[in-house]
XYZ file of C-alpha atoms in Angstrom:
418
model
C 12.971 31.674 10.638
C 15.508 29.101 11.992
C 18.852 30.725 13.479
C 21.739 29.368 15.094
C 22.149 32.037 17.576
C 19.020 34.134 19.088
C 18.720 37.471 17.128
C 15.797 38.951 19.001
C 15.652 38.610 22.857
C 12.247 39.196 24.666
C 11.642 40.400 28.265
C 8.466 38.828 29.203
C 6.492 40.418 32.105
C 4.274 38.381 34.333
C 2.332 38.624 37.188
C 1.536 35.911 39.142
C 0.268 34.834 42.459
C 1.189 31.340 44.487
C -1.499 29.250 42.736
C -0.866 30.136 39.388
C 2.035 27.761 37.465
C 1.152 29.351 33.910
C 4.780 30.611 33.421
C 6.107 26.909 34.277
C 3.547 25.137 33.015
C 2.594 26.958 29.622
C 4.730 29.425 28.696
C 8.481 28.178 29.078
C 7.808 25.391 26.600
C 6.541 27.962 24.055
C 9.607 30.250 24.730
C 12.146 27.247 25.094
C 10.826 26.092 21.024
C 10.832 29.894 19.851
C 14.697 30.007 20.832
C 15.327 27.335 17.532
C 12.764 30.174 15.740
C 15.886 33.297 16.517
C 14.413 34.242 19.240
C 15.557 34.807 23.006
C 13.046 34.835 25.707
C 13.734 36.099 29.622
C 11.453 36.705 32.415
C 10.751 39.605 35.597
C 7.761 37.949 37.649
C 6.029 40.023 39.754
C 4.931 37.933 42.197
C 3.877 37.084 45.909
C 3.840 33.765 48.306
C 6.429 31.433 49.005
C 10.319 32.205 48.295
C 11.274 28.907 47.993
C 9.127 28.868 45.110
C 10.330 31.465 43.690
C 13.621 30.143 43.839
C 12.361 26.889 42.363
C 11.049 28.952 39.257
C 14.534 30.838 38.630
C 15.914 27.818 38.599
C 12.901 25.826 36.362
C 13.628 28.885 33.806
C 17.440 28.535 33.827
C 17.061 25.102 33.272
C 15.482 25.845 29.694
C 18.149 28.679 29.166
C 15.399 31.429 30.132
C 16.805 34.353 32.350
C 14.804 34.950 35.319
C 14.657 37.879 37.986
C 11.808 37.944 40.559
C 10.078 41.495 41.999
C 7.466 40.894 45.361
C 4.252 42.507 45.077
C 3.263 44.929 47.772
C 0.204 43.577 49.428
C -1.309 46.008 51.562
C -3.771 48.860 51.781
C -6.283 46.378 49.515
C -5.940 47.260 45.970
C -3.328 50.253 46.237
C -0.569 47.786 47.297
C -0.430 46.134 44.398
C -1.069 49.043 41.914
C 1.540 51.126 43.377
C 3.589 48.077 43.070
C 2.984 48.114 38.802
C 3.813 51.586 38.562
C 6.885 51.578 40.803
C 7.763 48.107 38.223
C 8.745 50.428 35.949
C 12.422 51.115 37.044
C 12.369 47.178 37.335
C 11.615 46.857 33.541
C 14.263 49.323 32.804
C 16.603 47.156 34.942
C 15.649 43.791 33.247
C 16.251 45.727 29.830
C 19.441 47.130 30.248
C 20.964 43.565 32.422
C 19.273 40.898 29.646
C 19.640 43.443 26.566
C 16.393 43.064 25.687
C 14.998 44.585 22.362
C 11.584 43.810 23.042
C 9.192 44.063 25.910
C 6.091 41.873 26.554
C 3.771 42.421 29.242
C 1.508 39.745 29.759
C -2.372 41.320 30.807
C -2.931 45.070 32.525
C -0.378 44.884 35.517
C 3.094 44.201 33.577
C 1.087 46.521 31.050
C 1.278 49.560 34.072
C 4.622 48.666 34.350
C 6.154 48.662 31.001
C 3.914 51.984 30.260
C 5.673 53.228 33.561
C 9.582 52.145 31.896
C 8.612 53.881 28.972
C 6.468 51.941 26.586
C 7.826 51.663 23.196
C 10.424 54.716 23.761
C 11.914 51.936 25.763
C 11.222 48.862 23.749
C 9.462 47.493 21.195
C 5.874 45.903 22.562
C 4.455 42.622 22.533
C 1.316 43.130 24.108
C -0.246 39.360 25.655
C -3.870 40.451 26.378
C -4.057 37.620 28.506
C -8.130 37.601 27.537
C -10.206 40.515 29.031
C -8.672 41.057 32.757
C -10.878 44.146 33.413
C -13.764 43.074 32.207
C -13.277 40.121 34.064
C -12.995 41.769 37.227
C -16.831 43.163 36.286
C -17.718 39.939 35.808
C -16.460 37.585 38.827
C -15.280 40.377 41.510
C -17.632 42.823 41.086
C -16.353 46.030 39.855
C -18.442 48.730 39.423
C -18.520 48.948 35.100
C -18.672 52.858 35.619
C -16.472 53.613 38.210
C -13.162 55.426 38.047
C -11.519 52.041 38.300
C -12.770 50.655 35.409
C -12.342 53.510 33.211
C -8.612 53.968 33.970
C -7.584 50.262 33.312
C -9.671 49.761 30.114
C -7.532 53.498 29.190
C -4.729 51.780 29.837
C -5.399 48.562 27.891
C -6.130 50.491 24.334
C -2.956 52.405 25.334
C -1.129 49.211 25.669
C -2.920 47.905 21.864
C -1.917 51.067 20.146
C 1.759 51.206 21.422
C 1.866 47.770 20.613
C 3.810 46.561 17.576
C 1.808 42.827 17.942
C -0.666 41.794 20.126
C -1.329 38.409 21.390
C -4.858 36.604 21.548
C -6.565 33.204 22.595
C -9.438 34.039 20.743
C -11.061 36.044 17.574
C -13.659 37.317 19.635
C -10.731 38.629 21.527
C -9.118 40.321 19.211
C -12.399 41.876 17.336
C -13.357 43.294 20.939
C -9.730 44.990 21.322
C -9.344 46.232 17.742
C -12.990 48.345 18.145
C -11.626 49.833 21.174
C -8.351 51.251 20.459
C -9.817 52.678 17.614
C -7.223 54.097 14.588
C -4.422 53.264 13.594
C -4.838 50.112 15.306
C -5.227 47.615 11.908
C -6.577 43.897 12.161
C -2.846 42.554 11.176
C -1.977 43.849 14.813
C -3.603 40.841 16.268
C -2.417 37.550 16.185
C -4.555 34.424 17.735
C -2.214 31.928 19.775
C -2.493 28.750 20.790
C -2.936 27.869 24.118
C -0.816 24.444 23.316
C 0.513 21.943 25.367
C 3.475 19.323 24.614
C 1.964 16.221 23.347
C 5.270 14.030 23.898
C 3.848 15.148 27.612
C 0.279 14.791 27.251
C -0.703 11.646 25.658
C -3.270 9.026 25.757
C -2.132 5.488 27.725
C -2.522 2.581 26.438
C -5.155 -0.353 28.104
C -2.356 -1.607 30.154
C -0.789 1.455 31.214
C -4.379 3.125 31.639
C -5.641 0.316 34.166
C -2.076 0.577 36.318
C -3.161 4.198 36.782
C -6.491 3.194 38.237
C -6.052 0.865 40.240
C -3.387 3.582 42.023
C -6.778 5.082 42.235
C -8.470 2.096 43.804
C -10.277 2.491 40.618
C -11.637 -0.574 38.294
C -10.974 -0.594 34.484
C -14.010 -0.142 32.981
C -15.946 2.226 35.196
C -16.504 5.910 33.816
C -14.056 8.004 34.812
C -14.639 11.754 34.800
C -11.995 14.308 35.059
C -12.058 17.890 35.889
C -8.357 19.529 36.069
C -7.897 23.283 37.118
C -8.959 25.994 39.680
C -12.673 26.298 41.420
C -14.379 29.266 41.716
C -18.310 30.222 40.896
C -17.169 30.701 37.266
C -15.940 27.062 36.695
C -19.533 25.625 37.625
C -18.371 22.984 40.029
C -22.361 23.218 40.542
C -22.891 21.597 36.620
C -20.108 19.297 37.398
C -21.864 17.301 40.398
C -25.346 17.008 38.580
C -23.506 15.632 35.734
C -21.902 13.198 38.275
C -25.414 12.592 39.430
C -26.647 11.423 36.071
C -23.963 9.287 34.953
C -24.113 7.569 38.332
C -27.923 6.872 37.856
C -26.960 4.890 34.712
C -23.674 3.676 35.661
C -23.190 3.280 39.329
C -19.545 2.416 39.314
C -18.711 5.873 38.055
C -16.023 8.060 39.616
C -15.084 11.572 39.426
C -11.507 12.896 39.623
C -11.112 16.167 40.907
C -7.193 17.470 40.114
C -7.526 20.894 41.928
C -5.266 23.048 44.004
C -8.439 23.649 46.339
C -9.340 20.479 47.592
C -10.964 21.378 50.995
C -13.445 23.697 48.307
C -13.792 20.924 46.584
C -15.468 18.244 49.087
C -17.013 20.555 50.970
C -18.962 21.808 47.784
C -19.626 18.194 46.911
C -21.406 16.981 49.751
C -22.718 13.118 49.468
C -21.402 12.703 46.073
C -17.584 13.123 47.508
C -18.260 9.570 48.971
C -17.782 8.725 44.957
C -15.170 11.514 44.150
C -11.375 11.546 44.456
C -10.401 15.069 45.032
C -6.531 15.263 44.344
C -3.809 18.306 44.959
C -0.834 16.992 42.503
C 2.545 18.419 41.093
C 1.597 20.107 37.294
C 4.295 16.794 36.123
C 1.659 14.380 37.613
C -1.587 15.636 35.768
C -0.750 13.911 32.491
C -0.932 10.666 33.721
C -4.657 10.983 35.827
C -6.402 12.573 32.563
C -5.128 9.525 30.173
C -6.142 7.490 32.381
C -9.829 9.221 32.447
C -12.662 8.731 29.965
C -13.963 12.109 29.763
C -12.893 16.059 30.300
C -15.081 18.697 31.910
C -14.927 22.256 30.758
C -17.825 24.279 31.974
C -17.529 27.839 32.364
C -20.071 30.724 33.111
C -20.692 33.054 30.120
C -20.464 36.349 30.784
C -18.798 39.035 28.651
C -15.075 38.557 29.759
C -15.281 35.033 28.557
C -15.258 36.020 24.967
C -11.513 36.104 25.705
C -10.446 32.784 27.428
C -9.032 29.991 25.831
C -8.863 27.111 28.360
C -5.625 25.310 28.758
C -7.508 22.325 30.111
C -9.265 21.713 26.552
C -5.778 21.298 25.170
C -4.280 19.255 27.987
C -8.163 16.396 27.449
C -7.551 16.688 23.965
C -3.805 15.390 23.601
C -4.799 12.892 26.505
C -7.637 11.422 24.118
C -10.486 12.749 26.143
C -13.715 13.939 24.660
C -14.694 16.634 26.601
C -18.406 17.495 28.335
C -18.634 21.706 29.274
C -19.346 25.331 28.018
C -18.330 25.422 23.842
C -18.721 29.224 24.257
C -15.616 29.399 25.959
C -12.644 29.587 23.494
C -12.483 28.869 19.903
C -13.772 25.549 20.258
C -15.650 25.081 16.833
C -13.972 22.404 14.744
C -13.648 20.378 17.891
C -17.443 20.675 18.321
C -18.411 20.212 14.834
C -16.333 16.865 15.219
C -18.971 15.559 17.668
C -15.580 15.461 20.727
C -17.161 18.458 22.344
C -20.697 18.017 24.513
C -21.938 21.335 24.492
C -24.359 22.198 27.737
C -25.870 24.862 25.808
C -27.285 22.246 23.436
C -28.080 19.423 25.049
C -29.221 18.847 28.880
C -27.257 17.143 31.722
C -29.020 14.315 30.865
C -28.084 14.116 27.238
C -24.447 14.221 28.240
C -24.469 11.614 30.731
C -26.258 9.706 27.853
C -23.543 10.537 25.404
C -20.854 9.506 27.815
C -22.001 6.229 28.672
C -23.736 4.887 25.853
C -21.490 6.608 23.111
C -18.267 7.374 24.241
C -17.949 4.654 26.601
C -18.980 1.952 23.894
C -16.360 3.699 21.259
C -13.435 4.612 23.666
C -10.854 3.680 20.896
C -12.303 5.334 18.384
C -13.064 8.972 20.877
C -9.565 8.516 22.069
C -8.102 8.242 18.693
C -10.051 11.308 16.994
C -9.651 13.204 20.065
C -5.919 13.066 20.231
C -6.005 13.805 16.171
C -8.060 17.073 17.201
C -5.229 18.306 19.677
C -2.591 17.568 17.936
C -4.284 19.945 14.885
C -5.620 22.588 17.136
C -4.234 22.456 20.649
C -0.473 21.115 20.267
C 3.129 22.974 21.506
C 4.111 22.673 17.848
C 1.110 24.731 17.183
C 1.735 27.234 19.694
C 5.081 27.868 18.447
C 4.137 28.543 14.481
C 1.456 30.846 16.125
C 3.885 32.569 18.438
C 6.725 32.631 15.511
C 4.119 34.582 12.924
C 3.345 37.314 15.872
C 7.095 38.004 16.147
C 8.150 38.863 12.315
C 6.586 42.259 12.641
C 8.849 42.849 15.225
C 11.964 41.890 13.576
C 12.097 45.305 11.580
C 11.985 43.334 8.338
C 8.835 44.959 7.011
C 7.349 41.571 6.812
C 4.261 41.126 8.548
C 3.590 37.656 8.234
C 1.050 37.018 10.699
C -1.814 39.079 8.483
C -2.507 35.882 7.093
C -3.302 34.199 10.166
C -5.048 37.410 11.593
C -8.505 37.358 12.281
C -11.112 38.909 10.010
C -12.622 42.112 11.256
C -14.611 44.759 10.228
C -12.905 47.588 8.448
């Protein structure tokens, strides 16, 4: 639907901490090409760290024509601060909806969840749930809480709450949204759930040409034709760095002119985990506007991830980002909906092939066929991963909300059982 005025404005509820930049960095394109599609986004952050920044965002979301108010996050007494801080959001929500005239509310994972069930839920507003994957589970997974304590019980309660109050609710994955639908149980049907695209603007991220490409690396002290590989994102015992450096071992046994690019906001973690090998490595802490340019200037992505149950639910914005930039990508297949990229031979699954194999694919396959990787590659983004993509996906998941009756996502919904 294509409108010259916005007829359906969105609060959008985050929650965000200093490192993360998904609001600037993913979301405000999305919302900035869904105002041509009649609809109106604005945002309350809840969020901690530097004010400066804060003021940096108000003004990165005014820029696109996106309101913006900002709520700090209580941060003591461990885990209370914060939770106290959700439920108190409440009255915040209720502020944000009567200033902005909002006729929709969308919390984005189990916090803003606590706080729009605090402001009312759907008595209030409409709801656009964003799953955001599996945050509880996830906290099982990497942090460690107990799967059958009180905890637990009370946020997964609170996410089927959140699905059946829902009007839509917003996936990365189908896996995602079969997990959900079993949970919250009837009336919840399968045309509540609507996979989105994790996509990223390809007029941004783009492949460089040879001339353009070697410019870039020798910035990097870098020579033209060595492999280049690229990892772009936060560290942590889930992201493998581990799988990453005995990769970087193996290609350097076969090519020793190879280099490894680390783009992280964690760079001390970084070399310290890398030991010798950081003699080789270039660990980098750049501005989100500067990443572009380092991956298309790369010959190959790295996307491992530990499986684990939560993962079932993550859709990594870094596959989109090596995709767009014409980089095949080496990492953990299990982790999003990475299938047709796979079965086009641009994804190096671990799970299927050694670290040997892959360093063996890099340099005597996709090294010897750059062009041709780089072309297919960007073809593959563009299909699966692109901003244009996001937008269709994001467009369907709002028509059941316009109190038309028309609920045109069901045929983009994923199959389920009945």
């Amino acid at each position: 639907m294509t409108s010259r005025e916005p007829d359906l404005r969105i609060l959008f509820v985050t929650w965000d901490g200093p490192q993360v930049s998904y609001l600037e960095s993913l979301f405000l394109p999305i919302f900035a090409g869904l105002r041509q599609r009649g609809a109106k986004f604005d945002v309350l952050q809840f969020r901690w760290g530097n004010e400066a920044l804060t003021r940096e965002i108000g003004e990165l979301c005014r820029s696109h024509g996106i309101g913006y108010r900002a709520v700090p996050v209580w941060r003591w007494g461990g885990a209370a601060g914060p939770f106290l801080s959700a439920i108190a959001g409440g009255r915040h929500v209720r502020r944000a909806v009567r200033e902005f005239g909002s006729d929709v509310v969308m919390p984005r994972g189990m916090m803003p969840s606590i706080s729009a069930l605090s402001a009312g839920g759907r008595k209030l507003r409409p709801l656009l749930f964003d799953a955001d994957g599996l945050p509880t589970d996830e906290r099982v997974d990497v942090s460690g809480l107990p799967a059958t304590g009180a905890t637990y019980r009370i946020l997964r309660d609170i996410e089927a709450q959140t699905v059946r109050l829902s009007t839509s609710v917003l996936v990365r994955t189908r896996a995602n949204a079969e997990i959900l639908y079993h949970r919250a149980g009837p009336p919840v049907t399968p045309e509540r759930f609507h996979v989105v695209a994790n996509g990223r603007d390809e007029g941004v991220f783009h492949p460089f040409d040879e001339a353009k490409r070697a410019e870039v690396r020798r910035e990097l002290g870098i020579a033209p034709e060595a492999p280049l590989l690229v990892y772009a994102g936060s560290l942590g015992p889930q992201y493998r760095l581990d799988a990453m450096k005995a990769l970087f071992q193996e290609v350097r046994r076969l090519r020793a002119d190879a280099r490894f690019l680390l783009l992280t906001g964690s760079p001390e973690q970084a070399r310290e985990a890398l030991g010798e090998e950081g003699e080789a490595a270039l660990v980098m802490r750049v501005a989100p506007g500067e990443v572009p340019r380092f991956l298309a200037a790369s010959d190959v992505g790295l996307a491992y991830r530990a499986i684990s149950f939560s993962m079932q639910g993550v859709a990594p914005v870094k596959l989109s980002e090596y995709l767009l930039c014409g980089l095949p990508v080496i990492g953990t297949a299990a982790i999003g909906d990475t299938g047709a990229v796979a079965a086009d031979g641009l994804f190096f699954d671990d799970a299927g092939g050694g670290t040997a194999e892959a360093a063996r694919w890099l340099v005597e396959d996709v090294l010897t066929k750059r062009e041709s990787y780089r072309d297919r590659t960007r073809a593959a983004g563009q299909a699966h991963f692109s901003l244009g993509r996001s937008i269709e996906d994001y467009a369907r998941a709002l028509e059941p909300l316009r109190g038309n009756g028309k609920h045109l996502g069901a045929a983009g919904a994923p199959t389920l059982p009945s």
